[in-house]
């Protein structure tokens, strides 16, 4: 799946997703059902892209709050440890990209990249339900030993670090950077934005756990 995400971004006629251009790229994240984990994937991807130095606006259908995204936010809606902003409506003109959390809603007509999140064991929904040119399936809370398998699907492993980080109001990639879930989310961010290295690519720059 990582190769397929990178491929459309490397075609000469299409600039990379997060390249500098007037259009602000949108990454839509949707779940195949309520509770699939779309918000978790959207938050972790936003945090990882922010750690790469991107100006990321995280927007939710219906309006995001600190409670819904499970992050400790400043008064202006920013997250201190990563720099991502939780933005409402179209307040993202100065952002490099927008991560749109659709929850279990899958009706969107414009997105540069769509990620469809499905619980493990029920990864049968067709990504074509999202109206975006490039779509990929993510299997969430999976018990596989590796974040990827022979099918090319990205698998986010079942990991108790995720709810523990959420209880602390932090993304798991910051709170528990060496966890298996954090590894999967870093792989996803590197696939979406291969041109910008993250601090995890230098062991001295890995955010401290806890």
CSV table of N, CA and C in Angstrom, one decimal, residues 106-174:
chain,number,residue,atom,x,y,z
A,106,UNK,N,-19.1,9.0,4.7
A,106,UNK,CA,-18.3,8.7,3.5
A,106,UNK,C,-18.8,9.5,2.3
A,107,UNK,N,-19.4,10.6,2.5
A,107,UNK,CA,-19.9,11.4,1.3
A,107,UNK,C,-19.0,12.6,1.2
A,108,UNK,N,-18.0,12.5,0.3
A,108,UNK,CA,-17.2,13.7,0.1
A,108,UNK,C,-16.9,13.6,-1.4
A,109,UNK,N,-16.9,14.8,-2.0
A,109,UNK,CA,-16.7,14.9,-3.5
A,109,UNK,C,-15.3,15.4,-3.9
A,110,UNK,N,-14.6,16.0,-2.9
A,110,UNK,CA,-13.3,16.5,-3.3
A,110,UNK,C,-12.2,16.2,-2.2
A,111,UNK,N,-11.2,15.5,-2.6
A,111,UNK,CA,-10.1,15.1,-1.7
A,111,UNK,C,-9.0,14.7,-2.6
A,112,UNK,N,-7.8,15.1,-2.2
A,112,UNK,CA,-6.6,14.6,-3.0
A,112,UNK,C,-6.2,13.2,-2.6
A,113,UNK,N,-6.5,12.8,-1.4
A,113,UNK,CA,-6.2,11.4,-1.0
A,113,UNK,C,-7.3,11.0,0.0
A,114,UNK,N,-7.9,9.8,-0.1
A,114,UNK,CA,-8.8,9.3,0.9
A,114,UNK,C,-8.3,8.1,1.5
A,115,UNK,N,-8.5,8.0,2.8
A,115,UNK,CA,-8.1,6.8,3.6
A,115,UNK,C,-9.3,6.2,4.2
A,116,UNK,N,-9.6,5.0,3.9
A,116,UNK,CA,-10.8,4.3,4.5
A,116,UNK,C,-10.3,3.4,5.6
A,117,UNK,N,-10.8,3.6,6.8
A,117,UNK,CA,-10.4,2.8,8.0
A,117,UNK,C,-11.4,1.8,8.3
A,118,UNK,N,-10.9,0.5,8.4
A,118,UNK,CA,-11.8,-0.6,8.7
A,118,UNK,C,-11.3,-1.4,9.9
A,119,UNK,N,-12.2,-1.8,10.8
A,119,UNK,CA,-11.7,-2.7,11.9
A,119,UNK,C,-11.2,-4.0,11.3
A,120,UNK,N,-10.2,-4.6,12.0
A,120,UNK,CA,-9.7,-5.9,11.6
A,120,UNK,C,-10.8,-6.9,11.6
A,121,UNK,N,-10.7,-7.8,10.5
A,121,UNK,CA,-11.7,-8.8,10.4
A,121,UNK,C,-12.9,-8.4,9.6
A,122,UNK,N,-13.0,-7.1,9.3
A,122,UNK,CA,-14.2,-6.6,8.5
A,122,UNK,C,-13.7,-5.6,7.4
A,123,UNK,N,-12.5,-5.9,6.9
A,123,UNK,CA,-12.0,-5.0,5.9
A,123,UNK,C,-12.5,-5.4,4.5
A,124,UNK,N,-13.8,-5.2,4.3
A,124,UNK,CA,-14.4,-5.6,3.0
A,124,UNK,C,-15.1,-4.5,2.3
A,125,UNK,N,-15.2,-3.3,2.9
A,125,UNK,CA,-15.9,-2.2,2.3
A,125,UNK,C,-15.1,-1.7,1.1
A,126,UNK,N,-15.7,-1.3,0.1
A,126,UNK,CA,-15.0,-0.8,-1.1
A,126,UNK,C,-14.6,0.7,-1.0
A,127,UNK,N,-13.3,1.0,-1.1
A,127,UNK,CA,-12.9,2.3,-1.0
A,127,UNK,C,-13.5,3.3,-2.0
A,128,UNK,N,-14.1,2.7,-3.1
A,128,UNK,CA,-14.8,3.6,-4.1
A,128,UNK,C,-15.9,4.4,-3.5
A,129,UNK,N,-16.4,4.1,-2.3
A,129,UNK,CA,-17.5,4.8,-1.7
A,129,UNK,C,-17.1,6.3,-1.5
A,130,UNK,N,-15.8,6.5,-1.5
A,130,UNK,CA,-15.3,7.9,-1.3
A,130,UNK,C,-15.0,8.5,-2.6
A,131,UNK,N,-15.4,9.8,-2.8
A,131,UNK,CA,-15.2,10.5,-4.0
A,131,UNK,C,-13.9,11.1,-4.2
A,132,UNK,N,-12.8,10.4,-4.2
A,132,UNK,CA,-11.5,10.9,-4.3
A,132,UNK,C,-10.7,10.1,-5.4
A,133,UNK,N,-9.8,10.7,-6.1
A,133,UNK,CA,-9.1,9.9,-7.1
A,133,UNK,C,-8.2,8.8,-6.5
A,134,UNK,N,-7.6,9.1,-5.4
A,134,UNK,CA,-6.6,8.2,-4.8
A,134,UNK,C,-7.2,7.7,-3.5
A,135,UNK,N,-7.4,6.4,-3.3
A,135,UNK,CA,-8.0,5.9,-2.1
A,135,UNK,C,-7.3,4.6,-1.6
A,136,UNK,N,-7.2,4.5,-0.3
A,136,UNK,CA,-6.4,3.4,0.2
A,136,UNK,C,-7.1,2.9,1.5
A,137,UNK,N,-7.0,1.6,1.8
A,137,UNK,CA,-7.7,1.0,2.9
A,137,UNK,C,-6.7,0.8,4.0
A,138,UNK,N,-7.1,1.1,5.3
A,138,UNK,CA,-6.3,0.9,6.5
A,138,UNK,C,-7.0,0.0,7.4
A,139,UNK,N,-6.4,-1.1,7.8
A,139,UNK,CA,-7.0,-2.1,8.7
A,139,UNK,C,-6.5,-1.7,10.1
A,140,UNK,N,-7.5,-1.4,11.0
A,140,UNK,CA,-7.2,-0.8,12.3
A,140,UNK,C,-7.4,-1.9,13.4
A,141,UNK,N,-6.7,-1.7,14.5
A,141,UNK,CA,-6.7,-2.6,15.6
A,141,UNK,C,-6.5,-4.1,15.2
A,142,UNK,N,-5.5,-4.3,14.4
A,142,UNK,CA,-5.2,-5.6,13.9
A,142,UNK,C,-4.2,-6.4,14.8
A,143,UNK,N,-4.3,-7.7,14.9
A,143,UNK,CA,-3.4,-8.4,15.7
A,143,UNK,C,-2.2,-9.0,14.9
A,144,UNK,N,-2.1,-8.6,13.7
A,144,UNK,CA,-0.9,-9.0,12.9
A,144,UNK,C,0.4,-8.6,13.5
A,145,UNK,N,1.4,-9.4,13.3
A,145,UNK,CA,2.7,-9.1,13.9
A,145,UNK,C,3.5,-7.9,13.2
A,146,UNK,N,3.1,-7.6,12.0
A,146,UNK,CA,3.7,-6.6,11.2
A,146,UNK,C,2.7,-5.5,10.8
A,147,UNK,N,3.2,-4.2,10.6
A,147,UNK,CA,2.2,-3.2,10.2
A,147,UNK,C,1.9,-3.3,8.7
A,148,UNK,N,2.5,-4.2,8.0
A,148,UNK,CA,2.1,-4.4,6.6
A,148,UNK,C,2.1,-5.9,6.3
A,149,UNK,N,1.4,-6.4,5.3
A,149,UNK,CA,1.4,-7.8,5.0
A,149,UNK,C,1.5,-7.9,3.5
A,150,UNK,N,1.5,-9.2,3.0
A,150,UNK,CA,1.7,-9.4,1.6
A,150,UNK,C,0.6,-8.8,0.7
A,151,UNK,N,-0.5,-8.4,1.2
A,151,UNK,CA,-1.6,-7.8,0.4
A,151,UNK,C,-1.3,-6.3,0.2
A,152,UNK,N,-0.3,-5.8,0.9
A,152,UNK,CA,0.0,-4.4,0.8
A,152,UNK,C,-0.9,-3.4,1.6
A,153,UNK,N,-1.8,-4.0,2.4
A,153,UNK,CA,-2.6,-3.2,3.3
A,153,UNK,C,-1.8,-2.6,4.4
A,154,UNK,N,-2.0,-1.4,4.8
A,154,UNK,CA,-1.4,-0.9,6.0
A,154,UNK,C,-2.3,-1.4,7.2
A,155,UNK,N,-1.6,-2.0,8.2
A,155,UNK,CA,-2.3,-2.5,9.4
A,155,UNK,C,-1.8,-1.7,10.6
A,156,UNK,N,-2.8,-1.1,11.3
A,156,UNK,CA,-2.4,-0.5,12.6
A,156,UNK,C,-2.7,-1.5,13.7
A,157,UNK,N,-1.7,-2.0,14.4
A,157,UNK,CA,-1.9,-3.1,15.3
A,157,UNK,C,-2.7,-2.7,16.5
A,158,UNK,N,-3.4,-3.7,17.1
A,158,UNK,CA,-4.1,-3.5,18.4
A,158,UNK,C,-3.0,-3.2,19.4
A,159,UNK,N,-3.1,-2.1,20.1
A,159,UNK,CA,-2.0,-1.6,20.9
A,159,UNK,C,-2.6,-0.8,22.1
A,160,UNK,N,-2.3,-1.3,23.3
A,160,UNK,CA,-2.9,-0.6,24.5
A,160,UNK,C,-2.2,0.8,24.7
A,161,UNK,N,-1.1,1.1,23.9
A,161,UNK,CA,-0.5,2.4,24.0
A,161,UNK,C,-1.5,3.5,23.5
A,162,UNK,N,-2.3,3.1,22.5
A,162,UNK,CA,-3.2,4.1,21.9
A,162,UNK,C,-4.2,4.7,22.9
A,163,UNK,N,-5.0,3.9,23.6
A,163,UNK,CA,-5.9,4.5,24.6
A,163,UNK,C,-5.2,5.1,25.7
A,164,UNK,N,-4.0,4.6,26.1
A,164,UNK,CA,-3.2,5.2,27.2
A,164,UNK,C,-2.8,6.6,26.8
A,165,UNK,N,-2.3,6.8,25.5
A,165,UNK,CA,-1.9,8.1,25.0
A,165,UNK,C,-3.1,9.1,25.0
A,166,UNK,N,-4.3,8.5,24.5
A,166,UNK,CA,-5.5,9.4,24.4
A,166,UNK,C,-5.9,9.8,25.8
A,167,UNK,N,-5.8,9.0,26.8
A,167,UNK,CA,-6.1,9.4,28.2
A,167,UNK,C,-5.3,10.5,28.7
A,168,UNK,N,-4.0,10.6,28.1
A,168,UNK,CA,-3.1,11.6,28.5
A,168,UNK,C,-3.2,12.9,27.6
A,169,UNK,N,-4.1,12.8,26.6
A,169,UNK,CA,-4.3,13.9,25.7
A,169,UNK,C,-3.2,14.1,24.7
A,170,UNK,N,-2.5,13.0,24.4
A,170,UNK,CA,-1.4,13.1,23.4
A,170,UNK,C,-1.6,12.1,22.3
A,171,UNK,N,-1.0,12.3,21.1
A,171,UNK,CA,-0.9,11.3,20.1
A,171,UNK,C,0.0,10.2,20.6
A,172,UNK,N,-0.2,9.0,20.1
A,172,UNK,CA,0.6,7.9,20.5
A,172,UNK,C,2.0,8.0,19.9
A,173,UNK,N,2.2,8.7,18.8
A,173,UNK,CA,3.5,8.8,18.2
A,173,UNK,C,4.4,9.7,19.0
A,174,UNK,N,3.8,10.5,19.9
A,174,UNK,CA,4.6,11.4,20.8
A,174,UNK,C,4.7,10.8,22.2
